[in-house]
mmCIF file of C-alpha atoms in Angstrom:
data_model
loop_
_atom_site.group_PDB
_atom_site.id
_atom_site.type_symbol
_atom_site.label_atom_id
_atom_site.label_comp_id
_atom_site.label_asym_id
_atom_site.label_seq_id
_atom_site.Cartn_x
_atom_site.Cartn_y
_atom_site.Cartn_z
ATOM 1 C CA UNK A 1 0.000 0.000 0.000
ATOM 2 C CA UNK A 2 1.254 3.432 -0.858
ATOM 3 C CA UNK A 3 -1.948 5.067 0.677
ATOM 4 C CA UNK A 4 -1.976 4.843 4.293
ATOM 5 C CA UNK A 5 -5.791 4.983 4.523
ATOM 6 C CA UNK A 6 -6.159 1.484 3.693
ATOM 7 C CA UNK A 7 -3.979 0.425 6.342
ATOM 8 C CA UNK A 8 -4.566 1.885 9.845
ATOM 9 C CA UNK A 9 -1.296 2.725 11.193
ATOM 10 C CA UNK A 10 -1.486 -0.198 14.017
ATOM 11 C CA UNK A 11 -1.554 -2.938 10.890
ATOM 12 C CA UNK A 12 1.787 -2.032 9.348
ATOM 13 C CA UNK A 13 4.402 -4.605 9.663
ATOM 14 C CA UNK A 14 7.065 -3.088 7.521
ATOM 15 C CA UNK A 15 7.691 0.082 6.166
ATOM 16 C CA UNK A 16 9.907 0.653 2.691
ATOM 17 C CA UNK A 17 11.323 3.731 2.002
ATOM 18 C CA UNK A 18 13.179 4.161 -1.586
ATOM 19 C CA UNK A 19 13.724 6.628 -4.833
ATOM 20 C CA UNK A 20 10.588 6.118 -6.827
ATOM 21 C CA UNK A 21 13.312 4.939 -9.645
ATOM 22 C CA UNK A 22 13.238 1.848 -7.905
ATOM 23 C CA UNK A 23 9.664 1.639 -7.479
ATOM 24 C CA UNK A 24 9.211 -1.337 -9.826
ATOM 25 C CA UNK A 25 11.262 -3.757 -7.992
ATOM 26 C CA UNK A 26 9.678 -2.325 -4.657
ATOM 27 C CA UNK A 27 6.812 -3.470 -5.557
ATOM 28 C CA UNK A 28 7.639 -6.691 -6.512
ATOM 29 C CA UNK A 29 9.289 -6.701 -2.630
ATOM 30 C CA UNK A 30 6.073 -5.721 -1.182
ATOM 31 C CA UNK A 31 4.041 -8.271 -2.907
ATOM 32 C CA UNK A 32 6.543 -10.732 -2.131
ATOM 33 C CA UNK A 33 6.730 -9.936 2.072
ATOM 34 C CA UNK A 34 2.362 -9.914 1.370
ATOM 35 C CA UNK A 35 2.460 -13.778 0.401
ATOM 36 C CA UNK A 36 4.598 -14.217 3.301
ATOM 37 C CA UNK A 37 1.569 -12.448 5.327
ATOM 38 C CA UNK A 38 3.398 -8.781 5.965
ATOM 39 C CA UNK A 39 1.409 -5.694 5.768
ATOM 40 C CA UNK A 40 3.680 -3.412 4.011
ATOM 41 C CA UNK A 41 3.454 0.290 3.112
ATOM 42 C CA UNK A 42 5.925 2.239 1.084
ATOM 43 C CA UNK A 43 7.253 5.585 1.297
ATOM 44 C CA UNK A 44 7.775 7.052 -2.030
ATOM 45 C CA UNK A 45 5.331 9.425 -2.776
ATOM 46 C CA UNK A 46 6.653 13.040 -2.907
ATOM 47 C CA UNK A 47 2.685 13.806 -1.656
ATOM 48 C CA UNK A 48 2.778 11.664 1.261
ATOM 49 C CA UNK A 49 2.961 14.075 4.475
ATOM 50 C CA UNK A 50 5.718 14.322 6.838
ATOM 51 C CA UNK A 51 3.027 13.380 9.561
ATOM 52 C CA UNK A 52 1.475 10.394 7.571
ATOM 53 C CA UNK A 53 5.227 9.297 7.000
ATOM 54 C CA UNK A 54 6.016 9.505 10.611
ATOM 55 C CA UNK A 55 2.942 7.845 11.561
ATOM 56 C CA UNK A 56 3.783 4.912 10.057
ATOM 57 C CA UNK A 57 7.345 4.775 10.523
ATOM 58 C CA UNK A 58 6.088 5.231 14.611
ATOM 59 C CA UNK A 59 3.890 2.468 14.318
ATOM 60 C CA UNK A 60 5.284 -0.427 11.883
ATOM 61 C CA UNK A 61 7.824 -3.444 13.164
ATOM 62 C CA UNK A 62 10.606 -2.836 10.591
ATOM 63 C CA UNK A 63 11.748 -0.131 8.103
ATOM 64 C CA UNK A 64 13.599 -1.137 5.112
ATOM 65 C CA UNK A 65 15.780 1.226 3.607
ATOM 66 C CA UNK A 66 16.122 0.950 -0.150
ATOM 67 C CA UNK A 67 19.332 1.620 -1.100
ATOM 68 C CA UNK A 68 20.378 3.198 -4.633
ATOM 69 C CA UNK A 69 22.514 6.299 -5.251
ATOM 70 C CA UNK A 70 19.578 8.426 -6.000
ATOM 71 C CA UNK A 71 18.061 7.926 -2.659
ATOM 72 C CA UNK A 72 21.048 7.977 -0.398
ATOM 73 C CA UNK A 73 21.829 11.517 -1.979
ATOM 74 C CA UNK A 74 18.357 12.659 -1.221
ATOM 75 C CA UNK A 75 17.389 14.880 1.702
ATOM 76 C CA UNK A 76 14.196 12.281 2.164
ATOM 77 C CA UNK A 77 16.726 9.546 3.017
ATOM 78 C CA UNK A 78 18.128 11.288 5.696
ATOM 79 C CA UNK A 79 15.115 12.567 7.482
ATOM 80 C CA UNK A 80 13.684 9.108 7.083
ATOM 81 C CA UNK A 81 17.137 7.583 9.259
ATOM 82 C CA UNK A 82 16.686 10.385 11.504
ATOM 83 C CA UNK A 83 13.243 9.702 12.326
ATOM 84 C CA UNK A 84 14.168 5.868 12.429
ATOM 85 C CA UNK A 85 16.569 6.788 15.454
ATOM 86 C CA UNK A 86 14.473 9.432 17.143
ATOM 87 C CA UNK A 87 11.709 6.395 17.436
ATOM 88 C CA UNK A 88 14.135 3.175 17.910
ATOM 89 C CA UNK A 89 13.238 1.535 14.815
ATOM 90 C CA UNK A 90 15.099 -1.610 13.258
ATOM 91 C CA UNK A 91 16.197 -0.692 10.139
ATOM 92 C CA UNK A 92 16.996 -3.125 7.280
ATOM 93 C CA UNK A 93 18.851 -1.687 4.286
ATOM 94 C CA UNK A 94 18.407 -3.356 1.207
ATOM 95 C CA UNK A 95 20.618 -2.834 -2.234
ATOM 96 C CA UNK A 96 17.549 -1.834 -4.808
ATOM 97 C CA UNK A 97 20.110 -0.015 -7.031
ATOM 98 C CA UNK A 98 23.419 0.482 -8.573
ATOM 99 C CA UNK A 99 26.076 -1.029 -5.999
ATOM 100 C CA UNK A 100 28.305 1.507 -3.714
ATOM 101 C CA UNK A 101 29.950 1.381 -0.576
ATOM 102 C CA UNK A 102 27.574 1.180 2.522
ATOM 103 C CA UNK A 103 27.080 3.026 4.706
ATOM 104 C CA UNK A 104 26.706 6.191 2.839
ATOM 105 C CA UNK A 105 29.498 8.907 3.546
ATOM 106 C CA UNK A 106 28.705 12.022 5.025
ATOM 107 C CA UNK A 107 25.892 12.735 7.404
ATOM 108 C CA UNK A 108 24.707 8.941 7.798
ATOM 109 C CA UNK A 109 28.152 8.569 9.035
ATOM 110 C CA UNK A 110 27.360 10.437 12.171
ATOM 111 C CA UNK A 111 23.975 8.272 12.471
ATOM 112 C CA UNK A 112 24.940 4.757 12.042
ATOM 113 C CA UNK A 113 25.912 4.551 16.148
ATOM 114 C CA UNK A 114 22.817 5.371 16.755
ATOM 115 C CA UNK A 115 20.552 3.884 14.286
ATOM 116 C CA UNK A 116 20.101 0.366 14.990
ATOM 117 C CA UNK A 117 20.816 -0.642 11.709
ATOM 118 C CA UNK A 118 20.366 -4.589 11.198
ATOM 119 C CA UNK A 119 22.952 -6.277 9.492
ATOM 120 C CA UNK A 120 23.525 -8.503 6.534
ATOM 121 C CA UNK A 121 21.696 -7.563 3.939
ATOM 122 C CA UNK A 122 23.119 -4.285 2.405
ATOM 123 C CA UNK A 123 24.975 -6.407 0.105
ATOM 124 C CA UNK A 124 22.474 -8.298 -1.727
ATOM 125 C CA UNK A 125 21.492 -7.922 -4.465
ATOM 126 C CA UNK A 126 17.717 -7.717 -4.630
ATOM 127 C CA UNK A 127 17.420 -6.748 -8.495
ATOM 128 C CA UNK A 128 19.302 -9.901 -9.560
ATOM 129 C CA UNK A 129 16.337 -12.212 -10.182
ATOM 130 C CA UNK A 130 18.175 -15.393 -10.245
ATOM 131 C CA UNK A 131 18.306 -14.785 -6.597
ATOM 132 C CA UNK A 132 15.935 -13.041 -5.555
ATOM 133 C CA UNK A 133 13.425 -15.656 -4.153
ATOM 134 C CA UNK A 134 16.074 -16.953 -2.099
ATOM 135 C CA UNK A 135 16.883 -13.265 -0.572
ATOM 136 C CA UNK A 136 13.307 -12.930 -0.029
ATOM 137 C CA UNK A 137 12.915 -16.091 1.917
ATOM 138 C CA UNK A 138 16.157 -16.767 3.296
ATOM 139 C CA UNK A 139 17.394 -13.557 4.050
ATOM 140 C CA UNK A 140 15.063 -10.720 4.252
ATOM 141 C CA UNK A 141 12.034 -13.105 5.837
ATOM 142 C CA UNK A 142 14.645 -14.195 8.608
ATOM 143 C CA UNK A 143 15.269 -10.422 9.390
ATOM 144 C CA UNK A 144 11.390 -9.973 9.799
ATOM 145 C CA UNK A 145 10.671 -12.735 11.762
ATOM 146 C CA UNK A 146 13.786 -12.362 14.314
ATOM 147 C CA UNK A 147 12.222 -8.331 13.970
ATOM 148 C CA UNK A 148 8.334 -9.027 14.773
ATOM 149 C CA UNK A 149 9.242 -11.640 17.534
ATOM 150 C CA UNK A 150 11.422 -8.895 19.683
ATOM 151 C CA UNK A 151 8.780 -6.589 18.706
ATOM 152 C CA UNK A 152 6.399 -9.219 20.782
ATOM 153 C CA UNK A 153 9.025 -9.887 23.558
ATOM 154 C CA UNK A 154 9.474 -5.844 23.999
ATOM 155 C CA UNK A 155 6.525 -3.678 22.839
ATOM 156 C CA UNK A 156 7.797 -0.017 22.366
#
């Protein structure tokens, strides 16, 4: 769901934030984390609020963090991080683009201590689609579970 009005903020499992020039293979992400039975809403509308956006970043499980050059140059990126810290979230960053170095120089640099960044999966590859069911299920679905069951153990 990109509209947050079919959702109510207390159903979102995961949260994906990206450039919209990755919005095809986001999508294919979100349906994938649906079949697994995720409620997922993505942040990539330039018309989405800053308060819709934070209510939903406030209230999902996990926030994935799609990473491409476009986005991790963009002001939206960093605000997104900073709100991710400011309310404890687990943050997954995925490779949805071109590969660089991660974490991002310059101002994420200063973040990363205190984000609580989960990782193992900023170096996949999620637009190769020779592997990309097995990233799905044997990476990114491990992430989510270990994520939702702490989420269970220790409500925030």
């Amino acid at each position: 769901f990109s509209d947050l009005s079919l959702l109510t903020v207390d159903q979102i499992d995961v949260c994906i934030s990206c450039s919209i020039l990755q919005n095809k293979l986001v999508l294919k992400i979100q349906k994938s984390l649906q079949k697994l039975g995720y409620s997922v809403w993505i942040d990539n509308s330039p018309n989405t609020s800053e308060k819709v956006t934070e209510a939903a970043i406030q209230n999902c499980k996990a926030y994935i963090i799609g990473i491409s050059e476009e986005f991790n140059r963009s002001i939206i990126f960093y605000r997104r991080v900073e709100t991710c810290c400011r309310l404890k979230k687990s943050i997954l960053p995925v490779l949805v683009g071109s590969k660089h170095s991660w974490p991002p120089a310059g101002f994420l640099a200063g973040l990363e201590k205190k984000a609580n960044f989960v990782d193992g999966l900023q170096n996949l590859d999620f637009s190769n689609d020779a592997t990309y069911e097995d990233l799905i299920q044997n990476h990114l679905n491990k992430q989510l579970k270990t994520i939702m069951n702490m989420t269970k153990l220790f409500p925030q």
